[in-house]
PDB file of C-alpha atoms and ligand atoms in Angstrom:
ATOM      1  CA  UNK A   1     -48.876 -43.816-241.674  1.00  0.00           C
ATOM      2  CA  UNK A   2     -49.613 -40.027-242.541  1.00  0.00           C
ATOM      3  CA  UNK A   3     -52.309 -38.527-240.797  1.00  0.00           C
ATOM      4  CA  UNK A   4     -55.930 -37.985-243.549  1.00  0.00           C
ATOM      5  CA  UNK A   5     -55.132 -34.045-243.032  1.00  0.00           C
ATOM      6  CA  UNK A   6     -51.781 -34.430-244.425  1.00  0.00           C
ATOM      7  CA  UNK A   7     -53.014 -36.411-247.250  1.00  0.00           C
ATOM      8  CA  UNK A   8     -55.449 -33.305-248.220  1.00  0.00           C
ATOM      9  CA  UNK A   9     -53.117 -30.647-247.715  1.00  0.00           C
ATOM     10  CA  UNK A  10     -50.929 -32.651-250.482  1.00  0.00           C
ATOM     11  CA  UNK A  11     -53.642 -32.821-252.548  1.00  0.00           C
ATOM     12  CA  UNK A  12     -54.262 -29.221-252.129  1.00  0.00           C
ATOM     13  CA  UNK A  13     -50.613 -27.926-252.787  1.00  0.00           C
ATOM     14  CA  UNK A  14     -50.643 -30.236-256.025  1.00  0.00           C
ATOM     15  CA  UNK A  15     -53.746 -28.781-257.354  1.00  0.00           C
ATOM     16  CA  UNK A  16     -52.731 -25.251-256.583  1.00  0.00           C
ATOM     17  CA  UNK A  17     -49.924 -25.958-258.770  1.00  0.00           C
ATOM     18  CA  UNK A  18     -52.442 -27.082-261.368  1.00  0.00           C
ATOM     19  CA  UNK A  19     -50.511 -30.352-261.099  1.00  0.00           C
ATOM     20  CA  UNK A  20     -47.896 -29.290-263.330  1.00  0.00           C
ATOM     21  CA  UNK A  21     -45.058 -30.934-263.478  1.00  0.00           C
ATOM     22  CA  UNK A  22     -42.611 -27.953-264.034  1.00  0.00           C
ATOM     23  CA  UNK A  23     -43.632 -26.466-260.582  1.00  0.00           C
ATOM     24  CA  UNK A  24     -42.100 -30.144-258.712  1.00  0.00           C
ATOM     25  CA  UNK A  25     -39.630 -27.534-256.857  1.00  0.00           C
ATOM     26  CA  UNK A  26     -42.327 -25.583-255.559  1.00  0.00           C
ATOM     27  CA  UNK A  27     -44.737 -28.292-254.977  1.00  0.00           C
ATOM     28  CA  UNK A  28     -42.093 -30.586-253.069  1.00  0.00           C
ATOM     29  CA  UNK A  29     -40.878 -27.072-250.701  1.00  0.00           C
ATOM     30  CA  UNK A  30     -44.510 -26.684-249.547  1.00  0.00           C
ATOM     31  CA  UNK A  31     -45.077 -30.168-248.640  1.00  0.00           C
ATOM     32  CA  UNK A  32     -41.968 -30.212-246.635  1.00  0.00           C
ATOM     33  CA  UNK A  33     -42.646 -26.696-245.029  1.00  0.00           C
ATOM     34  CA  UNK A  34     -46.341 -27.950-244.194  1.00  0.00           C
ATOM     35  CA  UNK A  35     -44.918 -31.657-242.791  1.00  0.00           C
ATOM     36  CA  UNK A  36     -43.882 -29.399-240.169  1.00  0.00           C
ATOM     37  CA  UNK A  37     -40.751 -31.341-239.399  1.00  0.00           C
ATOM     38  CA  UNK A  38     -38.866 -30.395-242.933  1.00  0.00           C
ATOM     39  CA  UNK A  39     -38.622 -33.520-244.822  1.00  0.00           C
ATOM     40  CA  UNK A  40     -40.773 -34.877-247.328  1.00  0.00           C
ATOM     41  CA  UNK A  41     -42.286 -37.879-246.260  1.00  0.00           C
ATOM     42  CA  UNK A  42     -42.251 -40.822-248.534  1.00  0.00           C
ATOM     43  CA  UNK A  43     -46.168 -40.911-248.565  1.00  0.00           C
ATOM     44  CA  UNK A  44     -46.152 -37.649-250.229  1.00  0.00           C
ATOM     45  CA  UNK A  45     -43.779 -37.997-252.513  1.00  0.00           C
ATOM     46  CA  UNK A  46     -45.895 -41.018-253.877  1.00  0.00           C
ATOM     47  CA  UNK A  47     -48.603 -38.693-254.227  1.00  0.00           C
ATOM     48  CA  UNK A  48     -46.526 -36.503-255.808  1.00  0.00           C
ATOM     49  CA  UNK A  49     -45.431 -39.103-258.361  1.00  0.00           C
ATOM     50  CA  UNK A  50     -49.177 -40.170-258.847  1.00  0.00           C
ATOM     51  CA  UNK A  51     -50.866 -36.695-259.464  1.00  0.00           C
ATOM     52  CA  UNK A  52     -47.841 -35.446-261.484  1.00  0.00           C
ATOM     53  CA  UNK A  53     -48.044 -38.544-263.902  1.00  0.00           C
ATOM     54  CA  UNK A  54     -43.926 -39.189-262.450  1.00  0.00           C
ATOM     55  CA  UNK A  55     -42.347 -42.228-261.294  1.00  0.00           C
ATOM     56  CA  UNK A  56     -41.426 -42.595-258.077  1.00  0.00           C
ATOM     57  CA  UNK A  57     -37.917 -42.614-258.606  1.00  0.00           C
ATOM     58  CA  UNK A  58     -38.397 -39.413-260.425  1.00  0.00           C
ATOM     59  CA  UNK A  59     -39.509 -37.849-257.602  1.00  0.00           C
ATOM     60  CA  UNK A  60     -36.685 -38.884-255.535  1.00  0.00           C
ATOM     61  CA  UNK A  61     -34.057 -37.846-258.539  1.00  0.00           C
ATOM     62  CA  UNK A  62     -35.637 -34.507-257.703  1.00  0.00           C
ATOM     63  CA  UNK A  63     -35.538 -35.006-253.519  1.00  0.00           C
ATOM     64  CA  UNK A  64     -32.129 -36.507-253.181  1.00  0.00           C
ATOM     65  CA  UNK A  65     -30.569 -33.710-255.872  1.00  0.00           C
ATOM     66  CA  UNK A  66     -30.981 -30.613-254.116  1.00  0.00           C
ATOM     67  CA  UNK A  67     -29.451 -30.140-250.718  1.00  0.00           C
ATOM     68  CA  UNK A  68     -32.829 -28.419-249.809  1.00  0.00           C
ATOM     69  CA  UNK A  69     -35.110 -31.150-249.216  1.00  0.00           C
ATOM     70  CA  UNK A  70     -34.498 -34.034-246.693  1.00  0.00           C
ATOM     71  CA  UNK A  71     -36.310 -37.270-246.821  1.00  0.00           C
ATOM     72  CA  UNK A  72     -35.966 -37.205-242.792  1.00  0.00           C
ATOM     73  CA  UNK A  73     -37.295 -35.665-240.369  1.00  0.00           C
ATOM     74  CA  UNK A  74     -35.551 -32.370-239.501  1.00  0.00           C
ATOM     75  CA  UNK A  75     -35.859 -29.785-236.832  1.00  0.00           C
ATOM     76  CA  UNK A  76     -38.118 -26.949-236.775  1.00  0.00           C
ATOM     77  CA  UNK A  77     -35.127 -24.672-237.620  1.00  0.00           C
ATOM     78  CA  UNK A  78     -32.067 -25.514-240.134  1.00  0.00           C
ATOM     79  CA  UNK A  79     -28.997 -23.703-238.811  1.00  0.00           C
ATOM     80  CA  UNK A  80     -26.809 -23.839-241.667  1.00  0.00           C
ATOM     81  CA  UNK A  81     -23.005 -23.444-241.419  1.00  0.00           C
ATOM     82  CA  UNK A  82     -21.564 -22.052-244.313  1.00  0.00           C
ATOM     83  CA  UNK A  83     -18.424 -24.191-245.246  1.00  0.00           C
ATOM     84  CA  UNK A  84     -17.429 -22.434-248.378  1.00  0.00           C
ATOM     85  CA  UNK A  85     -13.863 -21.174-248.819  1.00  0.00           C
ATOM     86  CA  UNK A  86     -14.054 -17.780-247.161  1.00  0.00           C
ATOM     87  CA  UNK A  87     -15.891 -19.075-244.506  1.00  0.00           C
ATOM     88  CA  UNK A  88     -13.807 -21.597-243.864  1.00  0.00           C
ATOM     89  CA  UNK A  89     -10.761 -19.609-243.366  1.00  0.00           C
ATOM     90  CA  UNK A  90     -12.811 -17.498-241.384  1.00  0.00           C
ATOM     91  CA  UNK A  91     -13.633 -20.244-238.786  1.00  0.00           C
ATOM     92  CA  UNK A  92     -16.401 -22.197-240.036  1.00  0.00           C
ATOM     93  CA  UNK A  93     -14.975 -24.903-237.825  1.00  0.00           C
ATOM     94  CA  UNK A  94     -14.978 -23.152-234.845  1.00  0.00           C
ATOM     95  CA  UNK A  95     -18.581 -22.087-235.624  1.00  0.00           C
ATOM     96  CA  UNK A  96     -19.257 -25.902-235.697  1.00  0.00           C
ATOM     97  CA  UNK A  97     -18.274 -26.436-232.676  1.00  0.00           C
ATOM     98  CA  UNK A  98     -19.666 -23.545-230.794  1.00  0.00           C
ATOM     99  CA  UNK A  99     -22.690 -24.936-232.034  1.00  0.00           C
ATOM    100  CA  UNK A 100     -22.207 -28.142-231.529  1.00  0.00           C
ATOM    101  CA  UNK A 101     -21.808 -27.320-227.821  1.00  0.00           C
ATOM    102  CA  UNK A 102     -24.493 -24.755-227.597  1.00  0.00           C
ATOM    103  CA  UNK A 103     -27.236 -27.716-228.938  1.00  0.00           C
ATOM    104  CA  UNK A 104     -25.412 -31.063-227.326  1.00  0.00           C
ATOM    105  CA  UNK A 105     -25.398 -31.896-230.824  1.00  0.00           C
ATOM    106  CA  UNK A 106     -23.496 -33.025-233.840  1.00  0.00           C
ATOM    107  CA  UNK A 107     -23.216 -31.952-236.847  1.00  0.00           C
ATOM    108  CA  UNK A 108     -26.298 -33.420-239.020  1.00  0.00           C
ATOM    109  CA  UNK A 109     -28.436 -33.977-236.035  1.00  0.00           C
ATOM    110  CA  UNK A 110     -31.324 -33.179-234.824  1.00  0.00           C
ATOM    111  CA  UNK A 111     -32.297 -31.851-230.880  1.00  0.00           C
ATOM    112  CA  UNK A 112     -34.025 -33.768-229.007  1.00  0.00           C
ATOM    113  CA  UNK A 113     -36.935 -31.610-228.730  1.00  0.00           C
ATOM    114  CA  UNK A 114     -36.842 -31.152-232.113  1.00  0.00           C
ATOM    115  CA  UNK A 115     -36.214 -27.359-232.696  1.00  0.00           C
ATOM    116  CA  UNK A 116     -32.814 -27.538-234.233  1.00  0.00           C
ATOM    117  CA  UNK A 117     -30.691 -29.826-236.470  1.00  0.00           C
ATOM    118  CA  UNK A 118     -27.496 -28.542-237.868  1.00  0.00           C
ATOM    119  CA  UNK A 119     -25.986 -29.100-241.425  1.00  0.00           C
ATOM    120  CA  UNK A 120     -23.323 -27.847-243.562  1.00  0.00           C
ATOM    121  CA  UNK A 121     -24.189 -25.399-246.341  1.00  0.00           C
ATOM    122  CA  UNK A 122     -21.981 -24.043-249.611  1.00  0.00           C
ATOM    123  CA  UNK A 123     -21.966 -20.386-250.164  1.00  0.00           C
ATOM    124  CA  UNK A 124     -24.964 -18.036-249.583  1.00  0.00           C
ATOM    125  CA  UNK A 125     -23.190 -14.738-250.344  1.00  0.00           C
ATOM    126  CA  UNK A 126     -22.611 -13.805-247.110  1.00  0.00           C
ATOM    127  CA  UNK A 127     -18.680 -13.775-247.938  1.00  0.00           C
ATOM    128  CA  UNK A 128     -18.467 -10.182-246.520  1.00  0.00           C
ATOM    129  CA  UNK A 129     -19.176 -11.084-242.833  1.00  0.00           C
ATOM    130  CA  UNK A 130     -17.770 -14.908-242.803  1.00  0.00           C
ATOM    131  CA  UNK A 131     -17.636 -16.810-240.922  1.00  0.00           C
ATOM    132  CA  UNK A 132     -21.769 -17.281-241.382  1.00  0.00           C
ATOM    133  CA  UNK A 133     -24.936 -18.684-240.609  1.00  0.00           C
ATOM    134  CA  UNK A 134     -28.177 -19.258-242.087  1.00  0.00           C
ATOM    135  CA  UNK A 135     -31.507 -19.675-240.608  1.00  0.00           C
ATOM    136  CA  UNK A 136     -34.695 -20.048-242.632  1.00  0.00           C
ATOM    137  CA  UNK A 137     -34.192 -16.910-244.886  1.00  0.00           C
ATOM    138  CA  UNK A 138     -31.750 -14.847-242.454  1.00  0.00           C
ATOM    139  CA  UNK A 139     -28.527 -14.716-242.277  1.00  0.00           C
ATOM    140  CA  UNK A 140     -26.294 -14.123-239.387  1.00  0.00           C
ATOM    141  CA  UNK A 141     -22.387 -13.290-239.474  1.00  0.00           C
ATOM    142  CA  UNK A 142     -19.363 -12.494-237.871  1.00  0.00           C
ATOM    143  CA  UNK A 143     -20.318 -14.977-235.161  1.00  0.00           C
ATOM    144  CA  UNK A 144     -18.152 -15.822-231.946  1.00  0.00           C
ATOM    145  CA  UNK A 145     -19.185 -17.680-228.716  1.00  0.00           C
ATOM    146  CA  UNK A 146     -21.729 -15.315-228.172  1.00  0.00           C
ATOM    147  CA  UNK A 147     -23.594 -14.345-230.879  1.00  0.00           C
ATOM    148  CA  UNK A 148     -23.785 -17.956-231.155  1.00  0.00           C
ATOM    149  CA  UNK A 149     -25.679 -18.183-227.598  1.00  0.00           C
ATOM    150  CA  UNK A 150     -27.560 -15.636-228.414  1.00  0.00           C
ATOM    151  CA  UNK A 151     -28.678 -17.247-231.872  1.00  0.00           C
ATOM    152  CA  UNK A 152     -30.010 -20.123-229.977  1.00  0.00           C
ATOM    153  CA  UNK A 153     -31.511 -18.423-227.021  1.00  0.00           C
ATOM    154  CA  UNK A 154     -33.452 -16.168-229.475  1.00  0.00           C
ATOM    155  CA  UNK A 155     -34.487 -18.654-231.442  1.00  0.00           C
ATOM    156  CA  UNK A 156     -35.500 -20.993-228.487  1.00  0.00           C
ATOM    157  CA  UNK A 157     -38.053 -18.684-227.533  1.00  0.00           C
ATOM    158  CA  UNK A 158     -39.015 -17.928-231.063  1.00  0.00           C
ATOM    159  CA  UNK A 159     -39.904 -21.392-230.804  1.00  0.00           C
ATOM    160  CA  UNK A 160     -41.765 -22.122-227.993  1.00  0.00           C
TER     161      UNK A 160
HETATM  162  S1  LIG B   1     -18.307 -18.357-248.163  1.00  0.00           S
HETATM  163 FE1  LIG B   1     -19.681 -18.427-246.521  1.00  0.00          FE
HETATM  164  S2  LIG B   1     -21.293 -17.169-247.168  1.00  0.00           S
HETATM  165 FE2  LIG B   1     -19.927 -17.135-248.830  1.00  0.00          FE
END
């Protein structure tokens, strides 16, 4: 069950928005920025749907649609392996795994203590210094064994 807060702070992003309809993009990244784990949970996107005059399955046309927006709960920071062609020849795969290793996790999982979960991204014009990375809005390339540790170490304590 969400949390009464939550329910306001949806409200509040809607209105903001002036409940328009066009700004669904914008109003759905907010809500999953403020949910604080990533996602969008399914109570908001039935407020959604209700204040924007939608259907439901509208709103998850919109949610399932763009890679952006999960419907579950995600870590506190998306690493994001570029898998495009450059990349890929680059050693996107070995990037996986030095991940992978770094975080005890798999690909499309989420840490335990929920700071990380890992996914596969297409190109985000980073092509120049593939194989790359993207976190939130920065990008990080040319990554080996290291820079990888030091990725995660930085971002641990960013964290904390
Ligand atoms: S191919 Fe990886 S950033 Fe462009």
């Amino acid at each position: 069950m969400m949390e009464k807060i939550r329910a306001q702070e949806v409200y509040g992003i809607i209105n903001k928005h002036n409940k328009s309809k066009e700004q669904i993009l914008s109003i759905l990244l907010e809500i999953q920025e403020a949910s604080g784990r990533n996602y969008v949970p399914e109570e908001c996107a039935q407020i959604v749907a209700q204040e924007l005059g939608l259907s439901l399955s509208k709103v998850y046309d919109v949610l399932t649609f763009y890679a952006m927006f999960s419907l579950k709960p995600r870590g506190k920071y998306i690493l994001e392996i570029c898998k495009s062609a450059p990349c890929h020849v680059n050693g996107s795969k070995n990037v996986r795994d030095m991940f992978e290793k770094e975080l005890g996790i798999s690909i499309g999982e989420t840490t335990e203590d929920n700071m990380f979960t890992l996914q596969y991204s297409s190109c985000f014009g980073a092509c120049d210094i593939a194989p790359a990375v993207k976190i939130g809005g920065k990008v990080y390339g040319n990554l080996n064994e290291q820079k990888v540790k030091e990725i995660v170490d930085l971002y641990r304590k960013e964290g904390q």
